[in-house]
Tab-separated table of C-alpha atoms in Angstrom:
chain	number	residue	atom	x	y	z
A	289	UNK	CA	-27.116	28.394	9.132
A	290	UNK	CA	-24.779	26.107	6.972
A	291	UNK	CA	-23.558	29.281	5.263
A	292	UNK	CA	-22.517	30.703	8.568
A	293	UNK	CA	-20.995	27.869	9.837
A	294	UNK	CA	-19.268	27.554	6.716
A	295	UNK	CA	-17.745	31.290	7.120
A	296	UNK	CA	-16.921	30.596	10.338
A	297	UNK	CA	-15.194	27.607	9.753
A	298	UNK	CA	-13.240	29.186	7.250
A	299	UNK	CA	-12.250	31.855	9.633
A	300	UNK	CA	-10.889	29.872	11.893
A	301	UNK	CA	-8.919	27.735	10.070
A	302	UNK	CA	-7.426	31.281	7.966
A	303	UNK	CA	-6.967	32.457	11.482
A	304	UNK	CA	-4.806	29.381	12.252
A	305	UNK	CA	-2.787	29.212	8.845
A	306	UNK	CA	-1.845	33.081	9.128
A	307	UNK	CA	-0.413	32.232	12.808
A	308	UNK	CA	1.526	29.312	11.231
A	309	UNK	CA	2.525	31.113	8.258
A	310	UNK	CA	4.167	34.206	10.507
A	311	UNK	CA	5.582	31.612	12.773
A	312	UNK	CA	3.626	32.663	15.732
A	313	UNK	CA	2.760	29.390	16.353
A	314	UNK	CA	6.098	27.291	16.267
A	315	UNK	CA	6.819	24.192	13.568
A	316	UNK	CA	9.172	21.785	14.667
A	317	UNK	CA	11.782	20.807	12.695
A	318	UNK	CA	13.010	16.743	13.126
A	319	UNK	CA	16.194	15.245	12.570
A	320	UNK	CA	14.860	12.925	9.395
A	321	UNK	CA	12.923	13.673	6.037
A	322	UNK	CA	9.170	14.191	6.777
A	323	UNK	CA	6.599	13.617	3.877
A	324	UNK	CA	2.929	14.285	4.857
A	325	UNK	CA	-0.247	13.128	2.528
A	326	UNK	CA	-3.178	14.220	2.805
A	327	UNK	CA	-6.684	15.498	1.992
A	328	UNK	CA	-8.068	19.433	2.520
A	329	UNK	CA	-11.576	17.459	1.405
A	330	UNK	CA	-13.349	15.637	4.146
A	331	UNK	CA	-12.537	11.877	3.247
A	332	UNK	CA	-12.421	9.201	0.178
A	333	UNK	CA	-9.399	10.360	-1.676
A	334	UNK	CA	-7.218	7.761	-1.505
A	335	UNK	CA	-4.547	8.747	1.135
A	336	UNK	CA	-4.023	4.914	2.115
A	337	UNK	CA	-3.320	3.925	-1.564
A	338	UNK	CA	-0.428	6.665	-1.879
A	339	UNK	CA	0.869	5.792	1.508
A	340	UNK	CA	1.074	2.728	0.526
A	341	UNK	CA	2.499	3.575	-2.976
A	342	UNK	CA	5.205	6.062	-1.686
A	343	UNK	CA	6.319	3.646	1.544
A	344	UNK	CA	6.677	1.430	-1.360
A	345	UNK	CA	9.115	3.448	-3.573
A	346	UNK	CA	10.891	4.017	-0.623
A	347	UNK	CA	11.911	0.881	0.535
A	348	UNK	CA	12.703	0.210	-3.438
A	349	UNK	CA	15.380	2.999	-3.286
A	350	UNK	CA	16.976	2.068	0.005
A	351	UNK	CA	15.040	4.127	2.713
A	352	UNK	CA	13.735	2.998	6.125
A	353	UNK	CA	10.059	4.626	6.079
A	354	UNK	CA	7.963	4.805	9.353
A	355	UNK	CA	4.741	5.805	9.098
A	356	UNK	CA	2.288	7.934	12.164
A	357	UNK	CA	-0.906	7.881	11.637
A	358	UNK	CA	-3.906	9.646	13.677
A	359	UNK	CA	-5.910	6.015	13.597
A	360	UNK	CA	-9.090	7.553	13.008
A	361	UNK	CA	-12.289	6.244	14.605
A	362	UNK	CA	-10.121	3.164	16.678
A	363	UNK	CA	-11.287	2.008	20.112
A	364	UNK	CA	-7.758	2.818	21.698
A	365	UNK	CA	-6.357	6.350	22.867
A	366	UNK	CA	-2.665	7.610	23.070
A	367	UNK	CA	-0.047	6.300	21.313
A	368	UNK	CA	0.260	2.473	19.982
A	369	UNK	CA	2.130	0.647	17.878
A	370	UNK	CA	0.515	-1.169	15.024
A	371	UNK	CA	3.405	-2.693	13.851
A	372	UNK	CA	7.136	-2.614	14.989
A	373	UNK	CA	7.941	-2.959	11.403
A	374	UNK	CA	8.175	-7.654	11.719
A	375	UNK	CA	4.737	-7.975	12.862
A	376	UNK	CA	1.224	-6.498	13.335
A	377	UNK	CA	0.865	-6.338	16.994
A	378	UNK	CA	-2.917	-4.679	17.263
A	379	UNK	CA	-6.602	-5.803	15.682
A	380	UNK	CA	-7.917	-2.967	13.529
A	381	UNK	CA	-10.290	-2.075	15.932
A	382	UNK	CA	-7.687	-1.384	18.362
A	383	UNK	CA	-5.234	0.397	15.439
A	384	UNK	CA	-8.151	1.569	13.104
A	385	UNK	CA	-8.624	0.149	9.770
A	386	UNK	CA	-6.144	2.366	7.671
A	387	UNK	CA	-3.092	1.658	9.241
A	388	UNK	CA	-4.384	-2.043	10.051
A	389	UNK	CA	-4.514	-2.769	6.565
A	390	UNK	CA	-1.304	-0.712	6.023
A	391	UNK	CA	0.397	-3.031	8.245
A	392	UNK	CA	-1.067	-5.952	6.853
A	393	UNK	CA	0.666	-4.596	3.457
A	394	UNK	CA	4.006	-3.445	4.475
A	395	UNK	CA	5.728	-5.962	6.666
A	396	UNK	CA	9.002	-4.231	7.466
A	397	UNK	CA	7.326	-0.972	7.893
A	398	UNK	CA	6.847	0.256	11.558
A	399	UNK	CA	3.760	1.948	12.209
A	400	UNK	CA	2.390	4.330	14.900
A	401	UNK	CA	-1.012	5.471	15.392
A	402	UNK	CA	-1.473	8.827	17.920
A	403	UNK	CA	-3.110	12.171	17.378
A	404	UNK	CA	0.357	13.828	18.784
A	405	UNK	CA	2.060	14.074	15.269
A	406	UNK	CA	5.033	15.658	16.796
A	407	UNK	CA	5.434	13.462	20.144
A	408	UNK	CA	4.912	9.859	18.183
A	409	UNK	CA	7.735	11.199	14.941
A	410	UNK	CA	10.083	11.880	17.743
A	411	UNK	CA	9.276	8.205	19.327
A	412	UNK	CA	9.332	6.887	16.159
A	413	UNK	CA	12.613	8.342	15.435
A	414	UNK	CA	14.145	7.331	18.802
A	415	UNK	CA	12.717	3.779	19.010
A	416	UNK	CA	12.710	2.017	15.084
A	417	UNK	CA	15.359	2.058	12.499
A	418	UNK	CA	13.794	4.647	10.021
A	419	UNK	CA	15.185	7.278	8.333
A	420	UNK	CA	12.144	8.993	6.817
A	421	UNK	CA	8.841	9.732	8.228
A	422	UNK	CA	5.406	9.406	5.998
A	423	UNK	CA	2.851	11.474	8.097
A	424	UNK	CA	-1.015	10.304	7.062
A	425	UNK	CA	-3.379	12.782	6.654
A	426	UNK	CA	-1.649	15.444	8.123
A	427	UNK	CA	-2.124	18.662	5.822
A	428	UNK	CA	-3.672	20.613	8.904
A	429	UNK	CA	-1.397	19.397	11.182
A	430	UNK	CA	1.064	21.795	10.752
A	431	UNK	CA	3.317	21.892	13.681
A	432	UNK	CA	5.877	19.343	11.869
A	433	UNK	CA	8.024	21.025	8.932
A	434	UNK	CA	7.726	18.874	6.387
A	435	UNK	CA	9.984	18.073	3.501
A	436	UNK	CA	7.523	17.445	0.902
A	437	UNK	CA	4.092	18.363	1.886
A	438	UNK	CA	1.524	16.179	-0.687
A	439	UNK	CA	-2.491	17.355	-0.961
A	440	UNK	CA	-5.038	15.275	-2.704
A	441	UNK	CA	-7.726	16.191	-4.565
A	442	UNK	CA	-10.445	14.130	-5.464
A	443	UNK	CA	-11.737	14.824	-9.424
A	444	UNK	CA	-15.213	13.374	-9.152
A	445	UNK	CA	-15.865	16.276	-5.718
A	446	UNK	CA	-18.645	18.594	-7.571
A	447	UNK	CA	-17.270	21.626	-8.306
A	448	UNK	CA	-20.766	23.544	-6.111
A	449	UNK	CA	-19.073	21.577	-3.365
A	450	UNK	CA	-15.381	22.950	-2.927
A	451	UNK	CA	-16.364	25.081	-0.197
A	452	UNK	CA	-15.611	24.478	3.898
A	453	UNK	CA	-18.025	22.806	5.489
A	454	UNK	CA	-21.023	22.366	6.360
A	455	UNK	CA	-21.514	24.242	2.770
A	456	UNK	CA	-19.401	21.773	1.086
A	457	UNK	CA	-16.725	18.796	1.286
A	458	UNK	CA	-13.624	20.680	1.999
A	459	UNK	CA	-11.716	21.627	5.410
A	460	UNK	CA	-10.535	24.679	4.428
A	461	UNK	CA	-10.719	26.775	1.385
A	462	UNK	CA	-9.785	25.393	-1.650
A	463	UNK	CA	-7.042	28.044	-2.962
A	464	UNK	CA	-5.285	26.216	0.700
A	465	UNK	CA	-3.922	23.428	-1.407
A	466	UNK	CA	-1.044	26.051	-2.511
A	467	UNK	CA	0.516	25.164	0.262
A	468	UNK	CA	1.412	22.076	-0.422
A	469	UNK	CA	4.900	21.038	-2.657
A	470	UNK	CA	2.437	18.495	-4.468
A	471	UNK	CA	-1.192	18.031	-6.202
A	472	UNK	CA	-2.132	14.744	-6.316
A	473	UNK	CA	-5.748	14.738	-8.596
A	474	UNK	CA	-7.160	10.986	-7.886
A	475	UNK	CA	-9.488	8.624	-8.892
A	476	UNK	CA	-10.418	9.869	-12.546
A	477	UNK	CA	-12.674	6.863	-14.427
A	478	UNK	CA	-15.078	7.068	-17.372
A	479	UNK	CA	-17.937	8.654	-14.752
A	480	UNK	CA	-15.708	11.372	-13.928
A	481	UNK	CA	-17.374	14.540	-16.003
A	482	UNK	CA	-16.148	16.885	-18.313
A	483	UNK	CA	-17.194	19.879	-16.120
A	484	UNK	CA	-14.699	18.723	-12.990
A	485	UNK	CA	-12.416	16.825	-15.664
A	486	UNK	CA	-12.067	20.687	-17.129
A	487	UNK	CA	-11.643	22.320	-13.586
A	488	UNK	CA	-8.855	20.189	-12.158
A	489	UNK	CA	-6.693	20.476	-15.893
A	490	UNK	CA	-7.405	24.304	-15.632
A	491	UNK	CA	-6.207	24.385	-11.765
A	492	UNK	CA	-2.042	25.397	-12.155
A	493	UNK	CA	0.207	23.971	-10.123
A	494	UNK	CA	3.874	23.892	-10.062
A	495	UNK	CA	3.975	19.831	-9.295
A	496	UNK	CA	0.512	18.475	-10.420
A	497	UNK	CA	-0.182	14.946	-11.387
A	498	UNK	CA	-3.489	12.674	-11.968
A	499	UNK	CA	-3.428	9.282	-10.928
A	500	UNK	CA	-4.152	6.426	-12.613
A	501	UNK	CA	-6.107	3.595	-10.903
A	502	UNK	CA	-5.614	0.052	-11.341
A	503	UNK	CA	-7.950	-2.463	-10.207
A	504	UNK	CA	-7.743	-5.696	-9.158
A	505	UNK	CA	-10.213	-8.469	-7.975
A	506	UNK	CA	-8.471	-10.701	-5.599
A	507	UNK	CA	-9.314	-13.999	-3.412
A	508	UNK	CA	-7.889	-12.706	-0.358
A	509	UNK	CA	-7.311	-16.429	1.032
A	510	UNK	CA	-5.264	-17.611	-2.301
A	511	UNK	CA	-4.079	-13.857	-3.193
A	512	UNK	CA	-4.564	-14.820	-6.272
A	513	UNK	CA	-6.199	-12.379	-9.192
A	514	UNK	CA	-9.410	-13.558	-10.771
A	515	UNK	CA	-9.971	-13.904	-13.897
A	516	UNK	CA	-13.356	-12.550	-14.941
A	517	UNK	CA	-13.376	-11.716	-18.523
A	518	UNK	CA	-16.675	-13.161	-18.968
A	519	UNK	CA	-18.472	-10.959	-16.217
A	520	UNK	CA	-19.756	-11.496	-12.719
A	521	UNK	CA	-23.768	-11.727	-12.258
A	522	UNK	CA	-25.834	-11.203	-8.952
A	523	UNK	CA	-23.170	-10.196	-6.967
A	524	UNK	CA	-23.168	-8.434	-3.171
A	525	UNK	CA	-21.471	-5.150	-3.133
A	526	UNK	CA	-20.990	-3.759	-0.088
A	527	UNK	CA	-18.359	-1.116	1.804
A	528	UNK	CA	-17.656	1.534	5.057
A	529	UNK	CA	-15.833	3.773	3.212
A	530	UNK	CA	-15.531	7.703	2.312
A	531	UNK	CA	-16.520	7.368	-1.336
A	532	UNK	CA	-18.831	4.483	-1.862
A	533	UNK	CA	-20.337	6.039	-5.059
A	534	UNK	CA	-16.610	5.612	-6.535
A	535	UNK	CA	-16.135	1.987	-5.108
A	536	UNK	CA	-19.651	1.168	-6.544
A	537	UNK	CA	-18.832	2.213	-10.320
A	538	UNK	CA	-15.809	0.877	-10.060
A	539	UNK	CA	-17.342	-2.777	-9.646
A	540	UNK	CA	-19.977	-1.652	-12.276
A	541	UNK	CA	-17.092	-0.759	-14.836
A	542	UNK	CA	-15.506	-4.105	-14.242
A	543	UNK	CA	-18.367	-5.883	-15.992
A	544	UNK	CA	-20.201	-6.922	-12.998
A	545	UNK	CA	-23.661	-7.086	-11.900
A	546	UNK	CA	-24.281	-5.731	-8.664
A	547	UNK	CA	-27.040	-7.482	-7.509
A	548	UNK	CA	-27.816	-5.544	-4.005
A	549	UNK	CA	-25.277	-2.547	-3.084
A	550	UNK	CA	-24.897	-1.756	0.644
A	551	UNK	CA	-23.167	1.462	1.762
A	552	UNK	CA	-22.483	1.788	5.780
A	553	UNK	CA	-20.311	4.618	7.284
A	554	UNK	CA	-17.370	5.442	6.724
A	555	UNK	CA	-14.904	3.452	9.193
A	556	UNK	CA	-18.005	0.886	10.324
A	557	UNK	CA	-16.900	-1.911	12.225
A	558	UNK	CA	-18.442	-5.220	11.225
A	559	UNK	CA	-20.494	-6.023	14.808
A	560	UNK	CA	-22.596	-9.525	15.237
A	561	UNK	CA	-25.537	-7.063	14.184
A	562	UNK	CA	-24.641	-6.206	10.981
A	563	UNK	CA	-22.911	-9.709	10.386
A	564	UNK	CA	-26.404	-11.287	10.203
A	565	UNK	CA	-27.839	-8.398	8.501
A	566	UNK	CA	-25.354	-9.132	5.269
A	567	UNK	CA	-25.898	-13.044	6.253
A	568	UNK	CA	-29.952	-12.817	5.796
A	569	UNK	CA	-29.362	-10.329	2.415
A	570	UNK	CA	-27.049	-12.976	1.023
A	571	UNK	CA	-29.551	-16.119	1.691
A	572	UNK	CA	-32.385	-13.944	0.771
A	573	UNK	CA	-31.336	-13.788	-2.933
A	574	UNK	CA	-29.246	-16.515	-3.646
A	575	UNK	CA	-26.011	-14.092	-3.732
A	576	UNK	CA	-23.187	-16.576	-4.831
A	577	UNK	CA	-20.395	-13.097	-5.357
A	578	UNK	CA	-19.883	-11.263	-2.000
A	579	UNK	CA	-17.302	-8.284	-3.078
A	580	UNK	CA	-16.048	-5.572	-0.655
A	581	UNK	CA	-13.220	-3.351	-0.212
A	582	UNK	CA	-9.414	-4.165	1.359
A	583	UNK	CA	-10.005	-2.108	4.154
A	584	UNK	CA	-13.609	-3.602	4.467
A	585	UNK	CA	-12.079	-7.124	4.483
A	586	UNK	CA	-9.181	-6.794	7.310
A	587	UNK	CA	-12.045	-6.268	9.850
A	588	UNK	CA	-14.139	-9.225	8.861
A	589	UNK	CA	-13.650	-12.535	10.986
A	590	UNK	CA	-11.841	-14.664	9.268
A	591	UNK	CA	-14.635	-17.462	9.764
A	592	UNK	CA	-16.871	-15.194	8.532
A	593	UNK	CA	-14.569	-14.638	5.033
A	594	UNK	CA	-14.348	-17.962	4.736
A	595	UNK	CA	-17.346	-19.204	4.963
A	596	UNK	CA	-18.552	-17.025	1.695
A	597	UNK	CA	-16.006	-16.642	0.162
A	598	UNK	CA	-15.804	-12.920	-0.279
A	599	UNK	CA	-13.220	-11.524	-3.138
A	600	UNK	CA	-12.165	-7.945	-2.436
A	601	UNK	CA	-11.384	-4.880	-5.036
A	602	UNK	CA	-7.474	-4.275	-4.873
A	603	UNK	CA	-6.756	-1.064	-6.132
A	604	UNK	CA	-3.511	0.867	-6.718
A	605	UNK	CA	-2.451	4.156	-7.657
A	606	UNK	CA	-0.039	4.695	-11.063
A	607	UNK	CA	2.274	7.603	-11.069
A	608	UNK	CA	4.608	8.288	-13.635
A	609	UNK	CA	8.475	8.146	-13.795
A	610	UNK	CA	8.176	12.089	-12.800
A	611	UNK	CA	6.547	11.833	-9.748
A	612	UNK	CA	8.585	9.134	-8.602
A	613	UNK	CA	11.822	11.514	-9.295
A	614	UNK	CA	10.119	14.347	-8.292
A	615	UNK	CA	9.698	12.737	-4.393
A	616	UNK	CA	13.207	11.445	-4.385
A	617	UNK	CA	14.866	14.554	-5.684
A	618	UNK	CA	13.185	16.535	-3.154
A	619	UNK	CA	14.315	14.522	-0.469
């Protein structure tokens, strides 16, 4: 059964890219640069980090970036602003985590949240002072031209599972991420093994780069970086994201003893329920360390953060001068 869902899956979305491609289906074409990130995998890539990372680079070299985002899994429908680019105006259960904590990062960045891609760029356009356009996760939504069209892979995906699902992780055929202007490969570390390490080097691409990570443990209240050469014991480890397993050797490659890991779904919002469930683990073994991840932490009540004093992982994305050049050359 999965192998015939996975054919027809594959079908369909073939079907789709062959109407776009002979421009049966029409692409609109917008008055401002567009970039689009995204995944052709089914989650935990690291689209927010390079969102983040490019709106950043941006605003360094004198652009206005706006950024539309589909707001996946929020409790809100149709179009709302997140932020008008001075303040956050919506909870993250309202805007959806990702471009919560976006928000939350990028102060003088307006940001829109609506499944209409084309709609919300033109509102966006219309109603803020931008003059670029970062589309999130928006590789199959392909009825915006886009100036630079950026596809991430993730390096740690086994290779037995780069086929369309339900057979394996990816949305549409791998051999799809031609498409795109750019390869990003993400989140290589010391687990990553020499089997996909030798697959993604081997995989040509005109504009292909691998990420480094950088990882940072932070005390959200201070924002100050701890220091913790001498290692972490019995710590709480827990997440609601795409790619726990990566999140979880992350904190064991930082020197830190995870004394109870807890992995909930991706996107979970942090209800009274599951508040006392971490509350009753914690008490239960003495946890004094209570880590979790940035997009974790912007949907935890702030009582509850401060009462335990929970440090989250800060990670970043690295990209060489290149890249960097590359994206503002192209635009």
């Amino acid at each position: 059964m999965k192998l015939l869902l996975s054919i027809l899956n594959n079908l369909i979305m073939s079907f789709r890219n062959l109407l776009y491609d002979n421009k049966i289906l029409s692409i609109k074409t917008l008055s401002i640069p567009i970039i689009s990130v995204g995944n052709i995998e089914l989650g935990g890539t690291g689209k927010t980090p390079i969102v983040l990372y490019l709106s950043n680079l941006l605003l360094k070299n004198g652009f206005k970036p706006g950024i539309i985002s589909r707001g996946y899994k929020r409790n809100s429908f149709g179009r709302q602003i997140v932020s008008n680019g001075e303040k956050i105006l919506l909870n993250p259960l309202v805007a959806g985590d990702e471009p919560f904590f976006l928000a939350s990062s990028l102060k003088n960045v307006p940001i829109v949240v609506d499944k209409n891609r084309v709609s919300s760029s033109k509102y966006m356009i219309d109603n803020f002072d931008v003059n670029i356009i970062i589309l999130d996760d928006a590789f199959q939504h392909r009825q915006i031209n886009r100036t630079i069209d950026i596809v991430l892979l993730n390096i740690n995906t086994p290779i037995n599972q780069l086929k369309p699902f339900p057979l394996g992780f990816l949305r549409e055929k791998i051999t799809n991420v031609f498409r795109a202007d750019i390869l990003l490969i993400t989140k290589q570390n010391q687990f990553t093994n020499a089997a996909n390490l030798k697959f993604c080097n081997n995989l040509y691409f005109h504009n292909k780069f691998i990420t480094i990570s950088k990882f940072l443990l932070i005390n959200p209240i201070t924002n100050k970086r701890l220091n913790i050469k001498k290692g972490i014991n019995n710590a709480f480890v827990f997440c609601g994201i795409g790619d726990p397993d990566y999140f979880k050797n992350t904190i064991l490659s930082l020197n830190i003893n995870i004394s109870i890991f807890k992995s909930y779904r991706d996107h979970q919002n942090y209800n009274d329920s599951i508040l006392n469930e971490i509350e009753k683990l914690i008490s239960n073994k003495n946890i004094k360390t209570i880590i979790t991840t940035e997009k974790d932490y912007v949907k935890l009540p702030f009582g509850f953060c401060e009462k335990f004093s929970i440090i989250i992982l800060r990670m970043n994305f690295v990209l060489n001068e290149a890249f960097d050049n590359l994206i503002l050359k192209m635009l």
